[in-house]
Short mmCIF file of C-alpha atoms in Angstrom, two decimals:
data_model
loop_
_atom_site.label_atom_id
_atom_site.label_comp_id
_atom_site.label_asym_id
_atom_site.label_seq_id
_atom_site.Cartn_x
_atom_site.Cartn_y
_atom_site.Cartn_z
CA MET O 1 125.66 106.90 112.40
CA ASN O 2 122.12 107.95 111.50
CA HIS O 3 119.88 105.02 112.46
CA VAL O 4 116.50 105.14 114.18
CA ILE O 5 114.06 102.50 115.40
CA LEU O 6 110.56 103.63 116.39
CA THR O 7 107.49 101.80 117.59
CA GLY O 8 104.22 103.66 117.69
CA ARG O 9 100.70 103.82 116.34
CA LEU O 10 99.56 105.44 113.11
CA THR O 11 97.72 108.70 113.74
CA LYS O 12 95.68 108.30 110.54
CA ASP O 13 95.55 106.02 107.53
CA PRO O 14 98.77 106.10 105.49
CA GLU O 15 98.73 108.12 102.26
CA ILE O 16 100.24 106.41 99.23
CA ARG O 17 100.98 108.03 95.89
CA TYR O 18 103.14 107.22 92.88
CA THR O 19 105.82 109.30 91.24
CA ASP O 20 105.89 109.87 87.49
CA SER O 21 108.35 106.97 87.27
CA LYS O 22 105.84 104.68 89.06
CA LYS O 23 107.69 104.54 92.40
CA ALA O 24 105.40 104.17 95.41
CA VAL O 25 105.82 106.65 98.25
CA CYS O 26 103.83 106.43 101.47
CA SER O 27 103.56 109.17 104.09
CA PHE O 28 102.32 108.61 107.62
CA THR O 29 102.78 109.83 111.16
CA LEU O 30 103.65 107.64 114.14
CA ALA O 31 102.56 108.55 117.66
CA VAL O 32 105.43 107.31 119.82
CA ASP O 33 105.08 107.10 123.61
CA ASP O 34 107.33 109.58 125.41
CA GLY O 35 106.76 108.88 129.10
CA ARG O 36 104.56 111.01 131.30
CA ASP O 37 104.41 114.70 132.08
CA SER O 38 104.65 116.23 135.58
CA GLU O 39 100.93 115.58 136.14
CA GLY O 40 101.23 111.89 135.24
CA LYS O 41 99.54 112.17 131.84
CA LYS O 42 100.96 110.15 128.95
CA LYS O 43 103.01 112.11 126.43
CA ALA O 44 103.68 111.25 122.81
CA GLN O 45 105.90 112.48 120.02
CA PHE O 46 104.30 112.67 116.57
CA ILE O 47 106.94 111.63 114.07
CA PRO O 48 106.42 112.16 110.33
CA CYS O 49 107.64 109.19 108.27
CA VAL O 50 107.99 108.33 104.62
CA ALA O 51 108.54 104.96 102.95
CA TRP O 52 109.33 104.10 99.37
CA ASN O 53 108.70 101.28 96.89
CA LYS O 54 107.71 97.87 98.32
CA THR O 55 107.86 99.12 101.92
CA ALA O 56 105.41 101.87 101.01
CA GLU O 57 103.02 99.38 99.45
CA LEU O 58 103.21 97.03 102.46
CA ILE O 59 102.39 99.85 104.87
CA ASP O 60 99.48 100.97 102.73
CA GLN O 61 98.16 97.41 102.43
CA TYR O 62 98.44 96.24 106.04
CA PHE O 63 98.24 99.29 108.31
CA THR O 64 95.47 101.73 109.19
CA LYS O 65 94.87 104.41 111.78
CA GLY O 66 95.62 103.21 115.32
CA LYS O 67 97.58 100.10 114.29
CA PRO O 68 100.99 99.57 115.91
CA LEU O 69 104.03 99.66 113.65
CA THR O 70 107.79 99.43 114.15
CA VAL O 71 109.99 101.19 111.61
CA THR O 72 113.72 101.36 111.04
CA GLY O 73 115.31 104.10 109.03
CA ARG O 74 117.19 107.36 109.16
CA ILE O 75 116.32 110.91 110.10
CA THR O 76 116.44 113.38 107.23
CA VAL O 77 115.95 117.11 106.98
CA ARG O 78 114.86 118.54 103.68
CA THR O 79 114.11 122.11 102.69
CA TYR O 80 111.85 123.89 100.27
CA GLU O 81 110.88 127.46 99.65
CA LYS O 82 107.36 128.83 100.02
CA ASN O 83 106.46 132.47 99.48
CA GLY O 84 110.15 133.37 99.60
CA GLU O 85 110.60 131.70 102.99
CA LYS O 86 112.77 128.63 103.52
CA LYS O 87 110.89 125.75 105.19
CA TYR O 88 112.42 122.71 106.88
CA ILE O 89 110.91 119.25 107.19
CA THR O 90 112.37 116.64 109.52
CA GLU O 91 111.15 113.09 108.93
CA VAL O 92 112.15 109.46 109.18
CA VAL O 93 112.86 107.75 105.87
CA CYS O 94 111.96 104.12 106.50
CA ASN O 95 114.04 101.32 105.08
CA GLY O 96 112.32 98.53 107.01
CA ILE O 97 109.20 97.72 108.99
CA GLU O 98 108.16 95.10 111.51
CA PHE O 99 104.73 93.87 112.35
CA PRO O 100 104.57 94.15 116.16
CA LEU O 101 103.15 91.10 117.86
CA THR O 102 99.70 91.64 119.31
CA VAL O 103 97.70 89.21 121.40
CA ARG O 104 93.98 89.18 121.02
CA GLU O 105 92.01 88.40 124.15
CA GLU O 106 90.56 85.21 122.64
CA ASP O 107 94.08 83.90 121.88
CA THR O 108 95.36 83.87 125.47
CA THR O 109 96.63 80.72 127.13
CA ALA O 110 93.77 80.71 129.63
CA THR O 111 91.15 80.36 126.92
CA ALA O 112 93.27 78.00 124.83
CA PHE O 113 93.31 75.37 127.58
CA GLU O 114 89.98 75.90 129.32
CA ASP O 115 88.30 72.94 127.57
CA LEU O 116 91.03 70.42 128.43
CA ASP O 117 90.31 67.59 130.84
CA GLU O 118 92.22 68.34 134.06
CA ASP O 119 93.43 64.73 134.34
CA ILE O 120 95.19 64.71 130.95
CA ASP O 121 99.00 64.63 130.95
CA LEU O 122 100.38 67.53 128.93
CA PRO O 123 103.70 66.99 127.12
CA PHE O 124 105.32 70.00 128.77
#
């Protein structure tokens, strides 16, 4: 089974374009954490991804460089020829995305309840 789930951050703004038949295609690269090296520095894998149609348009509309994104899809390898030499491209073709939950500092529980009277009975 060829199924992949990746969570990472976009390395740059996604690039959307449209085919002659008006299908949206969006290319982007995810930086996915890959543990630490022998010196304790964080490592990352840079995974090229492509999305089509509505998924492509959603990524282009809601995501920019540095934003976290979770994608599901499949790994594909395609080939082309350049100057008589065969080239290979390995990428993830996305068939779904998720908006990872992020908590802004101002939305934390501590700030949400700081103005409450200490004597009030909370329902939980």
